[in-house]
XYZ file of C-alpha atoms in Angstrom:
780
model
C 0.208 0.083 -0.044
C 2.944 2.386 0.860
C 4.636 1.718 -2.350
C 1.370 2.189 -4.252
C 0.535 5.757 -2.433
C 4.274 6.726 -3.184
C 4.122 5.911 -6.988
C 0.819 7.740 -7.313
C 2.262 10.686 -5.473
C 5.170 10.231 -7.779
C 3.031 10.040 -10.778
C 1.220 13.304 -9.447
C 4.232 15.238 -9.041
C 5.502 14.199 -12.263
C 2.057 15.653 -14.167
C 2.813 18.847 -12.294
C 6.229 19.100 -13.362
C 5.172 18.487 -16.959
C 2.374 21.237 -16.615
C 5.111 23.588 -15.178
C 7.560 22.706 -18.122
C 4.797 23.687 -20.631
C 3.705 27.075 -18.728
C 7.442 27.740 -18.761
C 7.693 27.056 -22.587
C 4.576 29.469 -23.379
C 6.308 31.965 -20.961
C 9.552 31.845 -22.952
C 7.666 32.310 -25.880
C 5.708 35.414 -24.541
C 9.223 36.835 -23.532
C 10.770 36.216 -26.878
C 7.590 38.041 -28.435
C 7.899 41.190 -26.277
C 11.487 41.246 -27.023
C 10.889 41.219 -30.587
C 8.086 43.865 -30.070
C 10.464 45.995 -28.299
C 13.142 45.774 -30.851
C 10.539 46.868 -33.580
C 9.640 49.756 -31.188
C 13.238 50.527 -31.008
C 13.572 50.249 -34.613
C 10.203 52.718 -35.190
C 11.738 55.202 -32.745
C 14.995 55.211 -34.394
C 13.051 56.238 -37.739
C 11.409 58.943 -35.960
C 14.480 60.249 -34.587
C 16.011 60.450 -38.110
C 12.661 62.146 -39.303
C 12.999 64.658 -36.214
C 16.611 65.146 -37.108
C 15.545 65.912 -40.910
C 12.731 68.278 -39.792
C 15.162 70.021 -37.348
C 17.692 70.527 -40.251
C 15.104 71.844 -42.392
C 14.041 74.050 -39.706
C 17.316 75.472 -39.132
C 17.729 76.238 -42.811
C 14.702 78.080 -42.790
C 15.457 80.013 -40.101
C 18.771 81.007 -41.407
C 16.972 81.910 -44.476
C 14.522 83.993 -42.717
C 17.449 85.503 -41.035
C 18.901 86.500 -44.555
C 15.763 87.858 -45.846
C 15.244 89.912 -42.561
C 18.656 91.604 -43.442
C 17.739 92.061 -46.952
C 14.550 93.821 -45.905
C 16.072 96.127 -43.507
C 18.878 97.025 -46.017
C 16.144 97.731 -48.687
C 14.121 100.118 -45.960
C 17.320 101.872 -45.328
C 17.800 102.517 -48.992
C 14.118 103.683 -49.278
C 14.700 105.859 -46.374
C 17.999 107.156 -47.920
C 16.046 107.788 -51.116
C 13.283 109.757 -50.152
C 14.899 112.910 -49.001
C 16.988 112.671 -52.119
C 13.451 112.684 -54.017
C 12.210 115.639 -52.369
C 15.258 117.215 -53.249
C 15.405 116.055 -56.860
C 11.565 116.261 -57.691
C 12.311 117.888 -60.611
C 14.654 114.815 -61.999
C 12.973 112.936 -64.266
C 9.986 110.400 -63.816
C 11.970 107.879 -65.044
C 13.762 107.214 -61.808
C 10.618 107.572 -59.855
C 8.983 104.840 -61.851
C 11.981 102.557 -61.530
C 11.809 103.097 -57.958
C 8.398 102.223 -57.770
C 8.944 98.851 -59.886
C 11.713 98.048 -57.462
C 9.304 98.707 -54.617
C 6.737 96.690 -56.270
C 9.029 93.855 -56.644
C 10.308 93.811 -53.432
C 6.820 93.970 -51.901
C 6.053 90.774 -53.956
C 9.094 89.043 -52.771
C 8.206 89.891 -49.189
C 4.728 88.508 -49.496
C 6.056 85.373 -50.781
C 8.541 85.200 -48.115
C 5.797 85.955 -45.590
C 3.611 83.275 -47.146
C 6.416 80.750 -47.376
C 7.452 81.468 -43.778
C 3.869 81.072 -42.484
C 3.565 77.778 -44.359
C 6.543 76.818 -42.579
C 5.445 77.662 -39.299
C 2.309 75.758 -39.991
C 4.208 72.795 -41.119
C 6.285 73.027 -37.722
C 3.478 73.153 -35.445
C 1.957 70.043 -37.152
C 4.942 68.123 -37.035
C 5.610 69.360 -33.521
C 2.087 68.005 -32.528
C 2.352 64.822 -34.155
C 5.846 64.215 -32.524
C 4.249 65.086 -29.334
C 1.592 62.539 -30.007
C 3.804 59.879 -31.370
C 6.119 60.570 -28.122
C 2.990 60.205 -25.780
C 1.740 57.152 -27.306
C 5.394 55.702 -27.474
C 5.926 56.651 -23.674
C 2.635 54.776 -22.665
C 3.390 51.960 -24.851
C 6.854 51.870 -23.325
C 5.048 51.980 -19.646
C 3.089 49.282 -20.639
C 5.676 47.269 -22.105
C 7.959 47.714 -18.931
C 4.816 46.556 -16.746
C 4.254 43.545 -19.212
C 8.029 42.771 -19.052
C 8.065 43.411 -14.975
C 5.054 40.926 -14.700
C 6.406 38.484 -17.238
C 9.912 38.490 -15.426
C 7.961 38.282 -12.049
C 5.861 35.124 -13.497
C 9.230 33.817 -15.116
C 11.021 34.148 -11.790
C 8.115 32.512 -9.862
C 7.939 29.691 -12.161
C 11.534 29.115 -11.974
C 11.622 29.271 -8.207
C 8.631 26.921 -8.262
C 10.039 24.914 -10.899
C 13.586 24.558 -8.857
C 11.410 24.021 -5.587
C 9.784 21.159 -7.267
C 12.660 19.694 -8.932
C 14.599 19.742 -5.423
C 11.423 18.408 -3.897
C 11.136 15.739 -6.473
C 14.691 14.583 -5.753
C 14.268 14.742 -1.931
C 11.134 12.370 -2.257
C 12.876 10.340 -4.785
C 15.976 10.002 -2.493
C 13.435 9.403 0.485
C 11.725 6.617 -1.701
C 14.897 4.932 -2.428
C 16.043 4.823 1.317
C 12.394 3.889 2.100
C 12.522 1.116 -0.703
C 15.970 -0.145 0.509
C 14.549 -0.052 4.345
C 11.580 -2.307 2.827
C 13.489 -4.583 1.071
C 16.013 -4.904 4.080
C 12.861 -5.484 6.112
C 11.287 -8.076 3.609
C 14.283 -10.143 3.772
C 14.561 -9.733 7.689
C 10.696 -10.849 7.700
C 11.826 -13.997 5.400
C 14.699 -14.951 7.602
C 12.299 -14.194 10.440
C 9.509 -16.286 9.170
C 11.952 -19.290 8.151
C 12.934 -19.254 11.965
C 9.811 -19.107 13.641
C 8.578 -21.844 11.183
C 11.656 -23.803 12.384
C 10.704 -22.761 16.004
C 7.328 -23.636 15.464
C 8.054 -27.068 14.265
C 10.524 -27.629 17.188
C 7.885 -26.102 19.710
C 5.340 -28.535 18.118
C 7.682 -31.360 18.469
C 8.547 -30.463 21.776
C 5.119 -29.920 23.076
C 3.828 -33.005 21.713
C 6.638 -34.876 23.356
C 5.848 -32.882 26.236
C 1.854 -33.692 26.025
C 2.431 -37.252 25.781
C 4.931 -37.277 28.868
C 2.324 -35.223 30.836
C -0.557 -37.553 29.758
C 1.444 -40.567 30.811
C 2.473 -39.192 34.154
C -1.350 -38.022 34.899
C -2.591 -41.535 33.657
C 0.107 -43.035 35.953
C 0.306 -40.620 38.856
C -2.935 -38.665 39.543
C -5.377 -40.617 40.933
C -8.287 -38.159 39.821
C -8.619 -34.678 38.845
C -10.027 -32.351 41.406
C -10.874 -29.411 39.119
C -13.701 -31.701 37.512
C -15.848 -31.220 40.211
C -16.743 -28.086 41.917
C -17.164 -29.296 45.251
C -13.094 -30.251 45.338
C -12.152 -27.479 43.001
C -13.415 -25.139 46.031
C -10.842 -26.272 48.406
C -7.867 -25.556 45.904
C -6.300 -22.238 46.715
C -6.118 -19.523 44.230
C -3.424 -17.592 42.857
C -2.667 -14.857 45.241
C -3.519 -11.287 43.829
C -1.909 -9.044 46.224
C -2.899 -5.814 43.993
C -6.400 -6.980 44.473
C -6.366 -7.490 48.096
C -4.924 -3.802 48.599
C -7.257 -2.307 46.382
C -10.239 -4.089 48.668
C -8.542 -2.796 51.851
C -8.303 0.625 50.408
C -11.748 0.673 49.197
C -13.055 -0.926 52.888
C -10.894 1.851 54.338
C -12.629 4.673 52.427
C -16.113 3.392 53.404
C -15.181 2.891 56.849
C -14.356 6.593 56.862
C -17.666 7.687 55.050
C -19.921 5.275 57.412
C -18.371 6.800 60.371
C -19.165 10.452 59.032
C -22.702 9.112 58.465
C -23.230 7.493 61.817
C -21.715 10.697 63.505
C -24.176 13.001 61.616
C -27.115 10.438 62.448
C -26.266 10.597 66.243
C -26.550 14.336 66.118
C -29.680 14.394 64.048
C -31.610 12.128 66.472
C -29.995 13.758 69.550
C -31.080 17.329 68.159
C -34.359 16.014 67.380
C -34.788 15.161 71.026
C -33.680 18.317 72.026
C -36.415 19.776 69.532
C -39.131 17.785 71.154
C -38.378 19.066 74.481
C -38.451 22.819 73.621
C -40.982 22.818 70.602
C -44.115 23.329 70.500
C -44.304 22.988 74.551
C -41.163 23.808 76.585
C -40.744 21.082 79.083
C -39.033 23.755 81.312
C -42.394 25.582 81.498
C -45.150 22.872 80.839
C -44.996 19.313 80.598
C -45.097 17.886 77.046
C -47.682 15.591 75.525
C -47.011 11.711 76.545
C -46.462 10.905 72.658
C -43.418 13.251 72.457
C -42.406 11.922 75.914
C -42.265 8.318 74.498
C -40.698 9.740 71.110
C -38.226 11.485 73.183
C -37.430 8.193 75.202
C -36.830 5.971 72.057
C -34.793 8.708 70.422
C -32.750 8.971 73.589
C -32.017 5.117 72.762
C -30.635 6.010 69.327
C -26.670 5.457 70.322
C -27.334 1.886 70.857
C -28.701 1.536 67.367
C -26.125 3.516 65.213
C -22.953 2.982 66.948
C -23.171 -0.564 66.014
C -22.917 0.230 62.307
C -19.704 1.706 62.698
C -18.250 -1.252 64.725
C -19.882 -3.696 62.060
C -17.904 -1.849 59.256
C -14.700 -1.480 61.371
C -14.867 -5.401 62.062
C -15.247 -5.567 58.018
C -12.208 -3.628 57.226
C -10.093 -5.530 59.734
C -11.146 -8.981 58.163
C -9.895 -7.726 54.909
C -6.229 -8.339 54.695
C -3.048 -8.779 52.314
C -3.048 -12.500 53.273
C -6.702 -12.972 52.815
C -8.857 -13.781 49.381
C -11.592 -11.242 49.424
C -14.934 -12.264 47.749
C -18.430 -12.118 48.810
C -18.071 -15.975 50.094
C -15.219 -15.114 52.343
C -16.610 -11.910 54.005
C -18.422 -13.289 56.843
C -18.133 -10.083 58.917
C -20.391 -8.529 56.353
C -23.151 -10.603 57.787
C -22.391 -8.613 61.257
C -22.817 -5.094 59.249
C -26.076 -6.533 57.665
C -27.523 -7.443 61.366
C -26.698 -4.199 62.695
C -28.479 -2.249 59.866
C -31.515 -4.698 60.483
C -31.458 -3.398 63.826
C -31.332 0.219 63.094
C -34.044 -0.390 60.459
C -36.139 -1.450 63.114
C -35.256 1.674 65.472
C -36.419 3.539 62.349
C -39.444 1.914 62.000
C -40.503 2.101 65.740
C -39.812 5.945 65.823
C -41.573 6.771 62.484
C -45.010 6.600 63.748
C -43.950 8.733 66.887
C -42.145 11.282 64.389
C -45.358 11.402 62.073
C -47.470 12.015 65.246
C -45.454 14.732 66.480
C -45.425 16.697 63.130
C -49.243 16.197 63.193
C -49.237 17.652 66.938
C -47.147 20.596 65.498
C -49.580 21.379 62.723
C -52.514 21.510 65.181
C -50.935 23.733 67.583
C -52.172 27.345 67.611
C -48.571 28.676 66.631
C -48.352 26.743 63.369
C -49.163 28.847 59.974
C -50.329 27.364 57.084
C -46.809 27.581 55.602
C -45.329 25.928 58.632
C -48.208 23.349 58.143
C -47.250 22.793 54.572
C -43.505 22.338 55.425
C -44.325 19.948 58.278
C -46.501 17.736 55.723
C -43.405 17.740 53.315
C -41.226 16.523 56.194
C -43.600 13.575 57.132
C -43.411 12.641 53.610
C -39.610 12.880 53.666
C -39.392 10.966 56.901
C -41.504 7.890 55.261
C -39.026 7.866 52.221
C -35.991 7.864 54.195
C -37.307 4.869 56.053
C -38.228 3.286 52.909
C -34.980 3.827 51.258
C -33.112 2.533 54.690
C -35.179 -0.640 54.212
C -34.402 -0.841 50.580
C -30.574 -0.557 51.379
C -30.898 -3.215 54.111
C -32.432 -5.708 51.924
C -29.833 -5.541 49.365
C -27.313 -5.726 52.099
C -28.655 -8.778 53.473
C -28.786 -10.483 49.772
C -24.810 -9.519 49.737
C -24.374 -11.045 53.094
C -26.007 -14.591 52.054
C -23.180 -15.972 49.948
C -21.067 -16.272 53.273
C -23.660 -17.949 55.263
C -26.122 -19.512 53.028
C -24.646 -20.574 49.614
C -28.243 -21.098 48.080
C -29.697 -18.049 49.017
C -28.360 -15.728 46.043
C -27.394 -17.252 42.686
C -23.895 -15.773 41.501
C -25.549 -14.482 38.380
C -27.239 -11.924 40.391
C -24.437 -10.432 41.910
C -23.932 -7.664 39.491
C -28.005 -6.705 39.504
C -27.768 -6.776 43.424
C -24.530 -4.055 43.628
C -26.237 -2.000 40.669
C -29.453 -1.363 43.150
C -27.197 -0.819 45.810
C -25.779 2.163 44.090
C -29.112 3.229 43.196
C -30.454 3.350 46.604
C -27.629 5.035 47.930
C -28.293 7.493 45.209
C -31.871 7.489 46.679
C -31.026 8.010 49.981
C -28.775 11.253 48.799
C -31.958 12.605 46.924
C -34.366 12.068 50.123
C -31.773 13.763 52.057
C -31.216 16.624 49.850
C -35.153 17.067 50.046
C -35.276 16.881 53.793
C -32.355 19.541 53.994
C -34.302 21.779 51.723
C -37.912 21.495 53.576
C -36.326 21.787 57.053
C -34.303 24.953 56.227
C -37.456 26.342 54.992
C -39.405 25.326 58.269
C -36.281 26.649 60.311
C -36.596 30.083 58.515
C -40.438 30.219 59.137
C -40.005 29.360 62.749
C -37.238 31.658 63.401
C -39.706 34.477 62.124
C -42.610 33.562 64.605
C -42.595 35.984 67.600
C -42.580 32.868 70.030
C -39.188 31.678 68.667
C -36.777 31.533 71.514
C -33.017 31.698 71.200
C -32.681 27.729 72.386
C -35.250 26.864 69.341
C -33.326 28.765 66.923
C -30.009 27.235 68.009
C -31.546 23.527 68.064
C -33.189 24.017 64.642
C -29.369 25.159 63.340
C -28.115 22.243 64.946
C -30.317 20.109 63.451
C -29.985 21.662 60.140
C -26.082 21.138 60.228
C -26.648 17.544 61.062
C -29.129 17.012 58.178
C -26.442 19.237 56.002
C -23.783 16.621 57.083
C -26.026 13.860 56.490
C -26.763 15.122 53.020
C -23.184 15.417 51.996
C -22.166 11.818 53.758
C -25.122 10.234 51.489
C -23.485 11.887 48.460
C -20.090 10.829 49.020
C -21.068 7.286 49.810
C -23.027 7.269 46.838
C -20.435 8.871 44.314
C -17.695 6.548 45.999
C -19.872 3.396 45.331
C -20.762 4.455 41.641
C -17.165 4.947 40.895
C -16.311 1.179 42.482
C -19.344 -0.688 41.365
C -17.280 -2.006 38.158
C -14.321 -3.043 40.156
C -16.821 -4.823 42.496
C -18.562 -6.667 39.418
C -15.164 -7.384 38.074
C -13.750 -8.812 41.435
C -16.384 -11.301 41.966
C -14.806 -13.308 39.390
C -11.734 -13.795 41.710
C -11.955 -17.234 42.958
C -10.530 -21.043 42.417
C -8.875 -21.615 38.992
C -11.649 -23.217 36.295
C -14.359 -22.756 38.453
C -17.666 -20.516 38.941
C -16.491 -19.615 42.466
C -16.840 -20.766 46.182
C -19.373 -23.265 46.613
C -20.197 -22.855 50.372
C -18.745 -20.655 53.194
C -17.253 -24.123 55.024
C -15.092 -24.522 51.459
C -14.053 -20.935 51.613
C -12.724 -21.270 55.167
C -10.845 -24.357 54.535
C -9.238 -22.678 51.283
C -8.176 -19.996 53.727
C -6.489 -22.430 56.135
C -4.963 -24.325 52.943
C -3.394 -21.115 52.022
C -1.967 -20.088 55.481
C -0.476 -23.822 55.220
C 0.746 -23.005 51.934
C 2.255 -19.862 52.529
C 3.903 -21.044 55.850
C 5.336 -23.787 53.887
C 6.625 -21.447 50.993
C 8.056 -19.243 53.868
C 10.176 -22.151 55.475
C 11.361 -23.245 51.941
C 12.874 -19.807 51.293
C 16.726 -19.620 51.645
C 18.729 -16.536 52.146
C 20.545 -15.530 48.434
C 23.935 -15.409 48.347
C 25.841 -11.972 47.961
C 26.203 -10.920 44.770
C 28.973 -9.122 42.791
C 28.730 -5.272 43.753
C 27.350 -3.080 41.070
C 30.806 -1.030 40.517
C 32.953 -4.051 40.418
C 30.897 -5.766 38.003
C 30.919 -2.479 35.720
C 34.817 -2.418 36.122
C 34.752 -6.001 35.036
C 33.015 -5.345 32.264
C 35.120 -2.196 30.924
C 38.146 -4.402 31.450
C 36.461 -7.179 29.106
C 35.583 -4.695 26.630
C 38.702 -2.773 26.889
C 40.441 -6.258 26.050
C 42.093 -6.162 22.419
C 41.735 -9.965 22.213
C 38.758 -11.135 20.523
C 36.837 -14.257 21.220
C 38.244 -16.235 18.296
C 41.791 -15.228 19.325
C 41.479 -16.590 22.837
C 39.866 -19.529 21.767
C 42.745 -20.129 19.266
C 45.303 -19.576 22.038
C 43.177 -22.038 24.316
C 43.392 -24.628 21.650
C 47.165 -24.030 20.990
C 47.672 -24.217 24.834
C 45.852 -27.502 25.137
C 47.872 -29.039 21.973
C 51.131 -27.825 23.550
C 49.991 -29.435 27.092
C 49.021 -32.386 25.470
C 52.646 -32.690 23.776
C 54.316 -31.880 26.779
C 52.312 -34.437 28.501
C 53.519 -37.119 25.814
C 57.117 -35.767 26.242
C 56.871 -36.109 29.880
C 55.701 -39.653 29.840
C 58.245 -40.483 27.331
C 60.907 -39.005 29.291
C 59.542 -40.690 32.465
C 59.679 -43.972 30.601
C 63.196 -43.171 29.602
C 64.042 -42.132 33.022
C 62.889 -45.458 34.552
C 64.653 -47.549 31.883
C 67.939 -45.651 32.609
C 67.441 -46.219 36.557
C 66.944 -49.876 35.708
C 69.913 -49.945 33.712
C 71.936 -48.031 36.420
C 70.880 -50.206 39.124
C 71.977 -53.085 37.026
C 75.241 -51.494 35.872
C 75.818 -50.700 39.689
C 74.957 -54.191 40.591
C 77.571 -55.557 38.029
C 80.169 -53.261 38.918
C 79.856 -54.041 42.688
C 80.046 -57.960 41.918
C 83.225 -57.332 40.064
C 84.881 -54.994 42.481
C 84.217 -57.799 45.092
C 85.922 -60.449 42.839
C 88.657 -58.537 41.041
C 91.606 -56.658 42.537
C 92.198 -53.323 43.070
C 94.081 -52.619 39.887
C 91.114 -53.581 37.850
C 89.213 -50.872 39.339
C 90.059 -47.931 36.988
C 89.041 -50.062 34.103
C 85.792 -50.719 35.402
C 85.219 -47.337 36.507
C 86.165 -46.230 32.802
C 83.739 -48.790 31.574
C 80.984 -47.577 33.562
C 81.326 -43.902 32.480
C 81.218 -44.864 28.940
C 77.958 -46.904 29.701
C 76.461 -43.551 31.475
C 77.848 -41.555 28.658
C 75.951 -44.029 25.942
C 72.702 -43.718 27.949
C 72.521 -39.901 28.809
C 75.498 -38.054 27.463
C 75.887 -36.899 24.152
C 79.842 -36.157 24.205
C 81.834 -37.543 27.055
C 85.330 -38.583 27.352
C 86.410 -41.714 29.146
C 90.265 -41.340 29.459
C 91.901 -40.411 32.402
C 94.153 -37.331 32.378
C 96.158 -35.296 34.899
C 95.252 -31.856 33.743
C 91.435 -30.805 33.548
C 89.535 -31.004 30.583
C 86.283 -28.634 29.397
C 83.573 -30.527 27.684
C 81.108 -27.907 25.844
C 77.878 -29.092 24.448
C 74.284 -27.969 24.057
C 73.368 -29.141 27.603
C 76.003 -26.977 29.151
C 79.752 -26.961 30.186
C 81.053 -29.943 32.094
C 84.408 -29.745 33.586
C 86.144 -33.100 34.401
C 89.412 -33.786 36.055
C 91.376 -37.327 36.124
C 93.725 -37.889 39.135
C 95.319 -41.050 40.482
C 92.612 -41.457 42.385
C 89.419 -42.852 41.219
C 85.901 -40.755 41.868
C 83.282 -42.282 43.615
C 80.393 -43.541 41.205
C 77.356 -42.299 43.108
C 78.603 -39.042 43.537
C 79.457 -38.680 40.034
C 76.384 -40.085 38.930
C 74.377 -37.590 41.075
C 76.361 -34.638 39.909
C 75.473 -35.609 36.342
C 71.515 -36.015 37.092
C 71.693 -32.874 38.890
C 73.346 -30.738 36.034
C 71.028 -32.315 33.466
C 67.843 -31.647 35.386
C 68.914 -27.825 36.140
C 69.662 -27.496 32.298
C 66.183 -28.813 31.455
C 64.355 -26.912 33.984
C 66.087 -24.068 32.754
C 65.255 -24.910 29.289
C 61.847 -25.569 29.632
C 61.340 -22.074 31.565
C 62.853 -20.462 28.725
C 60.907 -22.422 26.202
C 57.523 -21.382 28.190
C 58.643 -17.804 28.397
C 59.128 -17.642 24.528
C 55.791 -19.439 23.852
C 54.058 -17.085 26.191
C 55.682 -14.203 24.637
C 55.132 -15.347 20.895
C 51.213 -15.884 21.848
C 50.964 -12.492 23.431
C 52.625 -10.869 20.386
C 50.378 -12.953 17.967
C 47.248 -11.939 19.902
C 48.712 -8.400 19.632
C 49.341 -8.558 15.994
C 45.964 -10.223 15.097
C 44.203 -7.325 16.956
C 46.022 -4.977 15.265
C 45.619 -6.594 11.858
C 41.856 -6.614 12.361
C 41.924 -3.114 13.696
C 43.964 -2.060 10.605
C 41.518 -3.937 8.394
C 38.822 -2.141 9.855
C 40.592 1.105 9.567
C 41.116 0.470 5.746
C 37.460 -0.459 5.037
C 36.483 2.579 7.044
C 38.714 4.957 5.066
C 37.660 3.395 1.728
C 34.028 3.945 2.755
C 34.653 7.586 3.829
C 36.882 7.956 0.632
C 34.033 6.998 -1.312
C 31.622 9.410 0.707
C 33.888 12.239 0.223
C 34.416 11.451 -3.309
C 30.487 11.626 -3.848
C 30.485 14.761 -1.554
C 32.748 16.704 -3.597
C 30.739 15.601 -7.055
C 27.981 16.795 -5.542
C 29.597 19.911 -4.437
C 31.011 20.560 -7.873
C 27.708 19.732 -9.588
C 25.712 22.184 -7.092
C 28.475 24.638 -7.741
C 28.026 24.692 -11.392
C 24.225 24.915 -11.358
C 24.759 27.769 -8.900
C 27.325 29.547 -11.704
C 25.015 28.710 -14.659
C 21.875 30.226 -12.603
C 23.727 33.238 -11.569
C 25.113 33.833 -15.042
C 21.653 33.546 -16.705
C 20.251 35.848 -14.096
C 23.134 38.356 -14.862
C 22.626 38.287 -18.334
C 19.017 38.854 -18.004
C 19.620 41.744 -15.558
C 22.568 42.858 -17.795
C 20.049 43.098 -20.768
C 17.202 44.873 -19.091
C 19.355 47.323 -17.474
C 20.930 47.946 -21.127
C 17.548 48.176 -22.375
C 16.546 50.680 -19.714
C 19.523 52.597 -20.361
C 19.092 52.788 -23.944
C 15.279 53.731 -23.517
C 16.241 56.424 -21.039
C 18.844 58.050 -23.583
C 16.697 57.975 -26.443
C 14.036 59.846 -24.303
C 16.336 62.192 -22.828
C 17.665 62.971 -26.419
C 14.038 63.377 -27.486
C 13.246 65.745 -24.493
C 16.424 67.744 -25.354
C 15.123 67.889 -29.025
C 11.742 68.883 -28.082
C 12.956 71.665 -26.057
C 15.527 72.941 -29.058
C 12.424 73.155 -31.312
C 10.313 74.728 -28.618
C 12.819 77.463 -28.232
C 13.423 78.043 -31.997
C 9.700 78.183 -32.554
C 9.485 80.829 -29.528
C 12.229 82.500 -31.424
C 10.501 82.358 -34.585
C 7.254 83.513 -33.599
C 8.675 86.759 -31.833
C 10.751 87.482 -34.848
C 7.401 87.101 -36.987
C 5.529 89.396 -34.128
C 8.296 91.845 -34.443
C 8.064 91.797 -38.280
């Protein structure tokens, strides 16, 4: 499922990527078109600029021509002014000169009129060209602004798309890497799961074989050893000791302690309520200190005076029930025998309530018949009488359910086990009903006390007694509420704990079987306590940690140690074989030596003293053949040193013959010392070689691991360097592309600003020239 979701996600991302690529192509085309449009506009702007320059040149030539004509007109006017006084002086000159001057003047006037008309026409053309240029400039500026905004928008869109494109690519690459890692992890998990399934199948097969063998063995043992199955019959199974649940016992004891505290508060409130009710009867409606009360109230007061003998046992019964629940017992309904005692005490209190209920109702009726009683007080008294009836009925209902819960510990057939949960639920409902009745009594009695306090005949003693009764009723209400909420919170636990009993059975059959089970439980606990032995002292924690560090810091691996042990065992076996071989050789040499000594002794006895030296030399040759490698038997006067592999031996030959036994002991001791020395050196060399071999092996392993880690790190470094170079190349390419785009845009903007500045300058010059021409025309 995960791979399918990932594949679908990857396909969606690929589709989005393709859409983005298509949008990117469209935007690229749009940018290219806009660039082409901007190039065309640039060309148009150049053409307009050229035409404007041509017009400017024509304007300059016209202004120059106008200046020439103006100068010529001035000259002509000067000549005319000079010719007029001459004409006055020479009026008599011929008419031919005057006609000539008039003709010249008419020619000049016509030429001037033409120049004026031409100048006017040029002014009109210049004005039209100026208006057209302004209009074209405005259009070009508006179009340039729109194109700039469009280019900025397109650039923003392109930047956003490129950013989104890069983010999408990066996200896809990350998702691809995650998917690859996840696929590798899933493949590893699949391989591990296959291996585990194979192992589990093997284990299952082995367990099946083991369990089948155990089952056969158990069945054979049961058939041979067990006379009968005690769990088959409920009568016998009830005597089996159930598993000890200490948590259950502690929980039950805690619940019983809370219930005892609530019952104590309730008993105290009931005592106060009955006692203050007795005091009120002595005060209202007739004060016993002033006048005698009615016989009914006297009897009622007498019964109320006995309330402690009925209320106190409730606390004692709950205390005994709490003390019977200990950690060592098994607490279920069949074993709570003290619940029967509490039920009996509750029954006696219900009898007390039934006994005082008629007197209480009659006392309230007597109060209603009194002259001091108002209609509101009478209504409150009627309500209180109904509440007292309800209170007695609720206590009777509660006593019935408690009596039913006490039946399993006395009469096993009195209550079926299937009805336990129903009875417990009804007990909770009865407690909530008791709480509701006490709330009504508290409400109605507070109203009654308020009305009585407003009476003009209300004494301070009556007010104090009413307050005390009201406080006791409030305490009863709060206690009933606490008990009801407590029982409601724990009723599920009570119902669940009913299954606590013997194994593979519905419960205890009878109280007798439960009692026998508790006795067996005590015996079993005593037996287990007797079997308990003190534990031996363990290794201290700090020492164990130090030993662990030493083991972890050791350079010798398990294989190296095993190999060392194997080599040591092989060397020990070889040494044992060599020891046995040399022991046999020593025994043979000893036997030969004894024989030779016996033979020499026999010969010494039979031969003369002159033959002793020859026999000694013969004995020495025999000994040298048996144990020595190089020994000389010739007797010389000077000492001779013999060197070989077993050491240096100094021999002297005197005229006296050495003792045979002392010489043999000397040789033997020398050989033994040399053998011990060589063996110790050999052992030291072996131990050093083994130690060096272990160290070399550990170092070689470390070197191999270091080489492997070096190779992996080199590969990782190579991959990282490749990634870094690739990212740097991508970064440089992106930076170059963005820089090229920015440079192009900046060049474009600079060129446009230059053209605009040039156009503004040309327009200013045209305006200035037009203003000058207009001024000149006005002056003309």
